[in-house]
């Protein structure tokens, strides 16, 4: 028998690994919690009739540092947003070159994602588990768009904000969802494959759903959105995958740096769009602070009741609905707990960078890009928090966790 583990998420922070225990007589390998062998990075193959097994060497310290730095995406976006509030001119050099600079940044992010993918492995996983993958893709493009439209109507958002929120809801899953799924002890291979499938499907589904749901607010160029999605998302992903298979030695050198650079590019993209709208927010803050008799709490309430508060509330509700309904729907369909977590996180976390690029490239109002830009901050904080909470709660399915060594098939 042989066992191969090759697929890894786009961003790979330090993770727990399995230890394989062997008996002197021919028997099946068993699993137990990691202990003194935790320094081994990943088991590449195991042969039942052989006394030898091969493993990849442990990561060098500098690679672990890069991997850890890449996992701090929510921190980078939060710090960048604070900087944008107090000094929006810090991002002026990038904003002035938009939307071209935005498109190039997203293309680079997707290229980095493609460098980590092996389409053959993804295809094999799709053949083995078509139902769960199909369910994740359908949930992604039904739950979020529906709630994007409902929330915009309930909150009475302006046409520009409504289009921005719906556009965000119609985007595919983001690569950060793979990391959060890993943290949450969810089904990482499922999350990775669903991310790739929804990303490839975004060429048709994102423009079509946006035109259907947001076309009543402003004219939507579905063909233009489709072409842009193809250029900045699908082509870089496929190109990265091709480079990965054709030039493995070059990719081996570049791969440790790619996730961190992609995370920094995504943070720069989100914070730059946020800085464009800081002036609008500051005007509402100044108006609220001019009330001399108002208390601090009243002033905060006045600020949050303005446009800034509405944007934050709408994005919060959208992602909460994605996490909650995604998990609930997977539970109703009787998926196992690791799969429920993966689907919940995959549905709740969007490719907000794509939303920013499409909004700045195809809509005249800069406000349209505001919900996707705010989502980069709020979504990652919510997702990371959920992941760390789930990390301390063992999945309820005994076949996946807490299994004794002699019980493993």
CSV table of C-alpha atoms in Angstrom, one decimal:
chain,number,residue,atom,x,y,z
A,1,UNK,CA,0.0,0.0,0.0
A,2,UNK,CA,1.1,3.5,-0.5
A,3,UNK,CA,0.0,6.9,0.9
A,4,UNK,CA,0.7,10.2,-0.6
A,5,UNK,CA,0.1,13.6,0.9
A,6,UNK,CA,0.9,16.5,-1.5
A,7,UNK,CA,-1.8,19.1,-1.3
A,8,UNK,CA,-1.2,22.1,0.9
A,9,UNK,CA,-3.1,25.4,1.3
A,10,UNK,CA,-1.9,28.6,-0.4
A,11,UNK,CA,-0.6,30.0,2.9
A,12,UNK,CA,0.9,27.5,5.2
A,13,UNK,CA,1.5,28.6,8.7
A,14,UNK,CA,3.1,26.2,11.2
A,15,UNK,CA,0.8,23.2,11.4
A,16,UNK,CA,0.4,19.9,13.3
A,17,UNK,CA,1.3,16.8,11.5
A,18,UNK,CA,0.6,13.1,11.9
A,19,UNK,CA,3.0,10.6,13.3
A,20,UNK,CA,3.0,7.1,11.7
A,21,UNK,CA,3.5,4.1,14.0
A,22,UNK,CA,4.7,0.9,12.6
A,23,UNK,CA,4.6,-2.7,14.1
A,24,UNK,CA,7.2,-5.4,13.3
A,25,UNK,CA,4.7,-7.6,11.6
A,26,UNK,CA,2.9,-6.6,8.4
A,27,UNK,CA,0.0,-4.4,9.4
A,28,UNK,CA,-1.6,-1.2,8.5
A,29,UNK,CA,0.0,2.1,9.7
A,30,UNK,CA,-1.7,3.8,12.6
A,31,UNK,CA,-2.0,7.4,13.6
A,32,UNK,CA,-1.4,9.1,16.9
A,33,UNK,CA,-0.9,12.7,18.1
A,34,UNK,CA,2.3,14.4,17.1
A,35,UNK,CA,5.1,14.3,19.7
A,36,UNK,CA,8.8,13.9,19.2
A,37,UNK,CA,8.4,13.5,15.4
A,38,UNK,CA,6.6,16.8,15.0
A,39,UNK,CA,9.7,18.3,13.4
A,40,UNK,CA,9.0,16.1,10.3
A,41,UNK,CA,7.3,18.3,7.7
A,42,UNK,CA,5.2,15.9,5.8
A,43,UNK,CA,5.2,12.2,4.9
A,44,UNK,CA,5.6,11.7,1.2
A,45,UNK,CA,5.1,7.9,1.0
A,46,UNK,CA,4.7,4.8,3.1
A,47,UNK,CA,5.2,1.2,1.8
A,48,UNK,CA,3.7,-1.6,3.7
A,49,UNK,CA,6.3,-4.2,2.7
A,50,UNK,CA,9.3,-1.9,3.1
A,51,UNK,CA,11.2,-1.0,6.2
A,52,UNK,CA,11.9,2.5,4.8
A,53,UNK,CA,9.8,5.5,4.3
A,54,UNK,CA,10.7,8.9,2.9
A,55,UNK,CA,9.9,12.3,4.2
A,56,UNK,CA,10.7,15.8,3.1
A,57,UNK,CA,13.2,17.5,5.3
A,58,UNK,CA,12.0,19.9,8.0
A,59,UNK,CA,11.6,23.5,6.9
A,60,UNK,CA,14.6,25.8,7.5
A,61,UNK,CA,14.0,28.4,10.2
A,62,UNK,CA,13.8,31.2,7.6
A,63,UNK,CA,11.0,29.5,5.7
A,64,UNK,CA,9.1,29.1,9.0
A,65,UNK,CA,9.6,32.8,9.6
A,66,UNK,CA,8.2,33.6,6.2
A,67,UNK,CA,5.3,31.3,6.6
A,68,UNK,CA,4.4,32.8,10.0
A,69,UNK,CA,4.7,36.3,8.6
A,70,UNK,CA,2.3,35.4,5.8
A,71,UNK,CA,-0.3,34.2,8.3
A,72,UNK,CA,-0.5,37.6,9.8
A,73,UNK,CA,-2.7,39.0,7.0
A,74,UNK,CA,-5.4,40.4,9.3
A,75,UNK,CA,-2.8,42.3,11.3
A,76,UNK,CA,-1.3,43.9,8.1
A,77,UNK,CA,-4.7,45.0,6.9
A,78,UNK,CA,-5.7,46.4,10.3
A,79,UNK,CA,-2.5,48.4,10.7
A,80,UNK,CA,-2.8,49.6,7.1
A,81,UNK,CA,-6.3,50.7,7.6
A,82,UNK,CA,-5.4,52.7,10.7
A,83,UNK,CA,-2.6,54.3,8.7
A,84,UNK,CA,-5.0,55.2,5.9
A,85,UNK,CA,-7.3,56.9,8.5
A,86,UNK,CA,-4.6,59.2,9.9
A,87,UNK,CA,-2.4,59.6,6.8
A,88,UNK,CA,-4.2,58.6,3.5
A,89,UNK,CA,-1.5,60.3,1.5
A,90,UNK,CA,0.7,57.3,2.4
A,91,UNK,CA,-1.1,55.3,-0.3
A,92,UNK,CA,-1.4,58.1,-2.8
A,93,UNK,CA,1.4,56.7,-5.0
A,94,UNK,CA,-0.6,53.5,-5.5
A,95,UNK,CA,-4.0,55.1,-5.8
A,96,UNK,CA,-2.9,57.5,-8.5
A,97,UNK,CA,-1.9,54.5,-10.7
A,98,UNK,CA,-5.2,52.7,-10.2
A,99,UNK,CA,-7.1,50.8,-11.5
A,100,UNK,CA,-4.1,49.5,-13.4
A,101,UNK,CA,-2.1,49.1,-10.2
A,102,UNK,CA,-5.0,47.3,-8.6
A,103,UNK,CA,-5.3,44.8,-11.5
A,104,UNK,CA,-1.6,44.1,-11.5
A,105,UNK,CA,-1.6,43.5,-7.8
A,106,UNK,CA,-4.5,41.0,-8.0
A,107,UNK,CA,-2.8,39.3,-11.0
A,108,UNK,CA,0.3,38.8,-8.9
A,109,UNK,CA,-1.7,37.4,-6.0
A,110,UNK,CA,-3.4,34.9,-8.2
A,111,UNK,CA,-0.1,34.0,-9.9
A,112,UNK,CA,1.3,33.2,-6.4
A,113,UNK,CA,-1.7,31.0,-5.7
A,114,UNK,CA,-1.2,29.2,-9.0
A,115,UNK,CA,2.4,28.4,-8.2
A,116,UNK,CA,1.3,26.3,-5.2
A,117,UNK,CA,-1.3,24.3,-7.1
A,118,UNK,CA,-1.0,20.9,-8.9
A,119,UNK,CA,-4.0,20.6,-11.1
A,120,UNK,CA,-3.5,16.8,-11.3
A,121,UNK,CA,-3.9,16.4,-7.6
A,122,UNK,CA,-7.0,18.7,-7.6
A,123,UNK,CA,-8.6,16.7,-10.4
A,124,UNK,CA,-8.0,13.5,-8.4
A,125,UNK,CA,-9.6,15.0,-5.3
A,126,UNK,CA,-12.6,16.2,-7.4
A,127,UNK,CA,-13.1,12.7,-8.8
A,128,UNK,CA,-12.9,11.2,-5.3
A,129,UNK,CA,-15.2,13.6,-3.6
A,130,UNK,CA,-17.5,15.3,-6.2
A,131,UNK,CA,-20.5,15.7,-3.9
A,132,UNK,CA,-18.9,17.7,-1.1
A,133,UNK,CA,-16.9,19.9,-3.7
A,134,UNK,CA,-20.1,20.6,-5.7
A,135,UNK,CA,-22.0,21.4,-2.6
A,136,UNK,CA,-19.3,23.9,-1.5
A,137,UNK,CA,-19.3,25.6,-4.9
A,138,UNK,CA,-23.1,25.8,-5.0
A,139,UNK,CA,-23.2,27.2,-1.5
A,140,UNK,CA,-20.7,29.8,-2.3
A,141,UNK,CA,-22.6,31.2,-5.3
A,142,UNK,CA,-26.1,31.0,-3.7
A,143,UNK,CA,-25.8,31.9,0.0
A,144,UNK,CA,-23.6,35.0,-0.3
A,145,UNK,CA,-25.3,36.6,-3.3
A,146,UNK,CA,-28.7,36.1,-1.8
A,147,UNK,CA,-27.8,37.7,1.5
A,148,UNK,CA,-25.9,40.5,-0.2
A,149,UNK,CA,-29.1,41.5,-2.0
A,150,UNK,CA,-31.3,41.0,1.2
A,151,UNK,CA,-29.0,43.0,3.5
A,152,UNK,CA,-28.7,45.9,1.1
A,153,UNK,CA,-32.5,46.2,0.9
A,154,UNK,CA,-33.0,45.8,4.6
A,155,UNK,CA,-30.5,48.4,5.5
A,156,UNK,CA,-31.6,50.7,2.7
A,157,UNK,CA,-28.1,51.2,1.3
A,158,UNK,CA,-27.4,53.8,-1.4
A,159,UNK,CA,-27.3,52.4,-4.9
A,160,UNK,CA,-23.4,52.6,-5.0
A,161,UNK,CA,-23.0,50.8,-1.6
A,162,UNK,CA,-25.7,48.2,-2.7
A,163,UNK,CA,-23.8,47.4,-5.8
A,164,UNK,CA,-20.5,47.2,-3.9
A,165,UNK,CA,-22.0,44.8,-1.3
A,166,UNK,CA,-23.6,42.6,-4.0
A,167,UNK,CA,-20.4,42.6,-6.0
A,168,UNK,CA,-18.5,41.4,-2.9
A,169,UNK,CA,-21.1,38.7,-2.3
A,170,UNK,CA,-20.8,37.4,-5.8
A,171,UNK,CA,-17.0,37.0,-5.7
A,172,UNK,CA,-15.4,33.6,-5.3
A,173,UNK,CA,-13.8,32.3,-2.1
A,174,UNK,CA,-10.5,33.8,-1.1
A,175,UNK,CA,-7.2,31.9,-0.6
A,176,UNK,CA,-7.1,33.0,3.0
A,177,UNK,CA,-10.0,30.6,3.7
A,178,UNK,CA,-7.5,27.7,3.3
A,179,UNK,CA,-5.4,28.9,6.1
A,180,UNK,CA,-8.4,29.6,8.4
A,181,UNK,CA,-9.7,26.1,7.6
A,182,UNK,CA,-6.3,24.7,8.6
A,183,UNK,CA,-6.4,26.6,11.9
A,184,UNK,CA,-10.0,25.5,12.5
A,185,UNK,CA,-9.1,21.8,12.1
A,186,UNK,CA,-11.4,21.6,9.1
A,187,UNK,CA,-11.1,19.7,5.8
A,188,UNK,CA,-8.2,21.6,4.1
A,189,UNK,CA,-8.2,19.6,0.8
A,190,UNK,CA,-11.9,20.3,0.4
A,191,UNK,CA,-11.4,24.0,1.1
A,192,UNK,CA,-8.5,24.2,-1.4
A,193,UNK,CA,-10.4,22.5,-4.2
A,194,UNK,CA,-13.5,24.6,-3.7
A,195,UNK,CA,-11.5,27.8,-3.7
A,196,UNK,CA,-9.9,26.8,-7.1
A,197,UNK,CA,-13.3,25.7,-8.6
A,198,UNK,CA,-15.1,28.9,-7.5
A,199,UNK,CA,-12.2,31.0,-8.7
A,200,UNK,CA,-12.3,29.4,-12.2
A,201,UNK,CA,-16.1,29.7,-12.2
A,202,UNK,CA,-16.0,33.4,-11.4
A,203,UNK,CA,-15.4,34.2,-15.0
A,204,UNK,CA,-19.1,33.5,-15.7
A,205,UNK,CA,-20.9,33.4,-12.4
A,206,UNK,CA,-19.6,36.7,-10.8
A,207,UNK,CA,-20.6,38.9,-13.7
A,208,UNK,CA,-23.9,37.1,-14.3
A,209,UNK,CA,-25.0,37.2,-10.7
A,210,UNK,CA,-23.8,40.8,-10.3
A,211,UNK,CA,-25.8,41.9,-13.4
A,212,UNK,CA,-28.9,40.0,-12.2
A,213,UNK,CA,-28.9,41.3,-8.6
A,214,UNK,CA,-27.3,44.7,-8.9
A,215,UNK,CA,-28.5,45.6,-12.4
A,216,UNK,CA,-31.6,47.3,-11.0
A,217,UNK,CA,-29.3,49.9,-9.2
A,218,UNK,CA,-26.8,50.8,-12.0
A,219,UNK,CA,-26.0,49.4,-15.4
A,220,UNK,CA,-23.7,46.4,-15.1
A,221,UNK,CA,-21.3,45.5,-18.0
A,222,UNK,CA,-21.4,41.7,-17.5
A,223,UNK,CA,-19.1,41.0,-20.5
A,224,UNK,CA,-16.5,43.6,-19.2
A,225,UNK,CA,-16.6,42.0,-15.8
A,226,UNK,CA,-16.1,38.6,-17.3
A,227,UNK,CA,-13.1,39.7,-19.3
A,228,UNK,CA,-11.5,41.4,-16.4
A,229,UNK,CA,-12.0,38.3,-14.2
A,230,UNK,CA,-10.5,36.2,-16.8
A,231,UNK,CA,-7.5,38.5,-17.1
A,232,UNK,CA,-6.7,39.1,-13.5
A,233,UNK,CA,-7.8,35.8,-11.9
A,234,UNK,CA,-8.1,32.8,-14.1
A,235,UNK,CA,-5.1,33.4,-16.5
A,236,UNK,CA,-2.6,34.1,-13.6
A,237,UNK,CA,-3.8,31.0,-11.7
A,238,UNK,CA,-3.4,28.7,-14.8
A,239,UNK,CA,-0.1,30.4,-15.7
A,240,UNK,CA,1.2,29.8,-12.2
A,241,UNK,CA,0.1,26.2,-12.3
A,242,UNK,CA,1.9,25.8,-15.7
A,243,UNK,CA,5.1,27.3,-14.3
A,244,UNK,CA,4.9,25.0,-11.3
A,245,UNK,CA,4.8,21.9,-13.5
A,246,UNK,CA,7.3,23.1,-16.1
A,247,UNK,CA,9.9,24.8,-14.0
A,248,UNK,CA,9.9,23.0,-10.6
A,249,UNK,CA,13.4,24.1,-9.6
A,250,UNK,CA,12.6,27.8,-10.1
A,251,UNK,CA,9.3,27.4,-8.3
A,252,UNK,CA,11.0,25.7,-5.4
A,253,UNK,CA,13.1,28.8,-4.9
A,254,UNK,CA,10.3,31.3,-5.3
A,255,UNK,CA,7.5,29.5,-3.4
A,256,UNK,CA,8.6,30.3,0.1
A,257,UNK,CA,8.5,34.0,-0.7
A,258,UNK,CA,5.3,34.0,-2.8
A,259,UNK,CA,2.7,33.8,0.0
A,260,UNK,CA,4.2,36.7,2.0
A,261,UNK,CA,4.4,39.0,-1.0
A,262,UNK,CA,0.9,38.0,-2.1
A,263,UNK,CA,-0.4,38.9,1.4
A,264,UNK,CA,1.4,42.2,1.4
A,265,UNK,CA,0.0,43.0,-2.1
A,266,UNK,CA,-3.5,42.2,-1.0
A,267,UNK,CA,-3.1,44.4,2.1
A,268,UNK,CA,-1.8,47.3,0.0
A,269,UNK,CA,-4.7,46.9,-2.4
A,270,UNK,CA,-7.4,46.9,0.3
A,271,UNK,CA,-5.9,49.8,2.3
A,272,UNK,CA,-5.4,51.9,-0.8
A,273,UNK,CA,-9.1,51.7,-1.7
A,274,UNK,CA,-10.0,52.4,1.9
A,275,UNK,CA,-7.7,55.5,1.9
A,276,UNK,CA,-9.6,56.9,-1.1
A,277,UNK,CA,-12.8,57.0,1.0
A,278,UNK,CA,-11.3,58.3,4.2
A,279,UNK,CA,-12.2,61.9,3.4
A,280,UNK,CA,-15.9,60.9,3.2
A,281,UNK,CA,-15.7,59.2,6.5
A,282,UNK,CA,-13.8,62.1,8.2
A,283,UNK,CA,-16.5,64.5,7.2
A,284,UNK,CA,-19.1,62.4,9.0
A,285,UNK,CA,-16.8,62.1,12.0
A,286,UNK,CA,-16.2,65.9,12.1
A,287,UNK,CA,-20.0,66.5,11.9
A,288,UNK,CA,-20.6,64.1,14.8
A,289,UNK,CA,-17.8,65.6,16.9
A,290,UNK,CA,-19.0,69.2,16.5
A,291,UNK,CA,-21.9,68.6,18.9
A,292,UNK,CA,-20.4,70.3,22.0
A,293,UNK,CA,-22.8,68.9,24.5
A,294,UNK,CA,-22.6,65.3,23.2
A,295,UNK,CA,-20.9,62.7,25.3
A,296,UNK,CA,-18.2,60.3,24.0
A,297,UNK,CA,-20.7,57.5,23.7
A,298,UNK,CA,-23.1,59.7,21.8
A,299,UNK,CA,-20.4,60.8,19.4
A,300,UNK,CA,-19.4,57.2,18.7
A,301,UNK,CA,-23.0,56.4,18.1
A,302,UNK,CA,-23.4,59.3,15.7
A,303,UNK,CA,-20.3,58.2,13.8
A,304,UNK,CA,-21.4,54.6,13.5
A,305,UNK,CA,-24.9,55.7,12.5
A,306,UNK,CA,-23.4,57.5,9.5
A,307,UNK,CA,-22.1,56.1,6.3
A,308,UNK,CA,-19.1,54.4,7.9
A,309,UNK,CA,-21.3,52.6,10.4
A,310,UNK,CA,-23.7,51.4,7.7
A,311,UNK,CA,-20.8,50.0,5.6
A,312,UNK,CA,-19.3,48.2,8.6
A,313,UNK,CA,-22.7,46.8,9.7
A,314,UNK,CA,-23.5,45.5,6.2
A,315,UNK,CA,-20.2,43.8,5.7
A,316,UNK,CA,-20.4,42.2,9.2
A,317,UNK,CA,-23.9,40.9,8.5
A,318,UNK,CA,-22.9,39.5,5.1
A,319,UNK,CA,-19.9,37.5,6.4
A,320,UNK,CA,-21.8,36.4,9.5
A,321,UNK,CA,-24.5,35.0,7.3
A,322,UNK,CA,-22.0,33.2,5.1
A,323,UNK,CA,-20.3,31.5,8.1
A,324,UNK,CA,-23.5,30.6,9.9
A,325,UNK,CA,-25.7,29.5,7.0
A,326,UNK,CA,-22.8,27.8,5.3
A,327,UNK,CA,-22.3,25.6,8.4
A,328,UNK,CA,-26.0,25.1,8.9
A,329,UNK,CA,-26.6,24.0,5.3
A,330,UNK,CA,-23.7,21.6,5.5
A,331,UNK,CA,-25.0,20.2,8.8
A,332,UNK,CA,-28.5,19.7,7.3
A,333,UNK,CA,-27.0,17.8,4.4
A,334,UNK,CA,-25.3,15.5,7.0
A,335,UNK,CA,-21.7,16.3,6.1
A,336,UNK,CA,-19.0,15.4,8.6
A,337,UNK,CA,-17.8,18.1,11.1
A,338,UNK,CA,-14.5,18.9,9.3
A,339,UNK,CA,-16.4,19.3,6.0
A,340,UNK,CA,-18.9,21.6,7.7
A,341,UNK,CA,-16.2,23.8,9.0
A,342,UNK,CA,-14.5,24.0,5.6
A,343,UNK,CA,-17.7,24.8,3.8
A,344,UNK,CA,-18.6,27.4,6.5
A,345,UNK,CA,-15.3,29.2,6.2
A,346,UNK,CA,-15.2,28.9,2.4
A,347,UNK,CA,-18.7,30.5,2.0
A,348,UNK,CA,-18.0,33.2,4.6
A,349,UNK,CA,-14.6,34.4,3.2
A,350,UNK,CA,-14.6,36.1,-0.2
A,351,UNK,CA,-11.9,37.2,-2.6
A,352,UNK,CA,-12.3,40.8,-1.6
A,353,UNK,CA,-9.4,41.9,-3.8
A,354,UNK,CA,-11.3,40.8,-6.9
A,355,UNK,CA,-14.2,42.9,-5.7
A,356,UNK,CA,-12.0,45.9,-5.3
A,357,UNK,CA,-10.5,45.5,-8.8
A,358,UNK,CA,-13.8,45.0,-10.5
A,359,UNK,CA,-15.4,47.9,-8.6
A,360,UNK,CA,-12.6,50.4,-9.5
A,361,UNK,CA,-12.4,49.2,-13.1
A,362,UNK,CA,-16.0,49.1,-14.1
A,363,UNK,CA,-17.9,51.6,-11.9
A,364,UNK,CA,-17.5,55.3,-11.8
A,365,UNK,CA,-18.3,55.8,-8.1
A,366,UNK,CA,-15.4,55.1,-5.7
A,367,UNK,CA,-17.9,54.1,-3.1
A,368,UNK,CA,-18.7,50.8,-4.9
A,369,UNK,CA,-15.2,49.6,-3.9
A,370,UNK,CA,-15.7,50.4,-0.3
A,371,UNK,CA,-17.6,47.2,0.9
A,372,UNK,CA,-14.9,45.0,-0.7
A,373,UNK,CA,-12.1,47.1,0.9
A,374,UNK,CA,-13.7,47.0,4.3
A,375,UNK,CA,-14.3,43.3,3.9
A,376,UNK,CA,-10.6,42.7,3.7
A,377,UNK,CA,-10.3,43.9,7.4
A,378,UNK,CA,-13.6,42.6,8.8
A,379,UNK,CA,-13.7,39.2,7.1
A,380,UNK,CA,-10.2,38.2,8.1
A,381,UNK,CA,-10.7,39.2,11.7
A,382,UNK,CA,-14.0,37.3,11.8
A,383,UNK,CA,-12.6,34.3,10.0
A,384,UNK,CA,-9.4,34.1,12.1
A,385,UNK,CA,-11.4,34.4,15.3
A,386,UNK,CA,-13.8,31.6,14.2
A,387,UNK,CA,-10.8,29.5,13.2
A,388,UNK,CA,-9.1,29.9,16.6
A,389,UNK,CA,-12.4,29.1,18.4
A,390,UNK,CA,-12.9,25.9,16.4
A,391,UNK,CA,-9.3,25.0,17.0
A,392,UNK,CA,-10.1,24.3,20.6
A,393,UNK,CA,-13.2,22.3,19.9
A,394,UNK,CA,-12.6,18.8,18.6
A,395,UNK,CA,-14.6,17.8,15.5
A,396,UNK,CA,-17.5,15.6,16.7
A,397,UNK,CA,-16.9,12.9,14.1
A,398,UNK,CA,-14.7,10.2,15.8
A,399,UNK,CA,-13.5,8.9,12.5
A,400,UNK,CA,-11.6,12.1,11.9
A,401,UNK,CA,-10.1,13.0,15.3
A,402,UNK,CA,-9.2,11.7,18.8
A,403,UNK,CA,-8.9,8.2,17.3
A,404,UNK,CA,-6.8,5.5,19.1
A,405,UNK,CA,-3.9,4.1,17.1
A,406,UNK,CA,-5.2,0.6,16.9
A,407,UNK,CA,-8.6,1.8,15.6
A,408,UNK,CA,-7.3,3.4,12.4
A,409,UNK,CA,-8.1,1.6,9.2
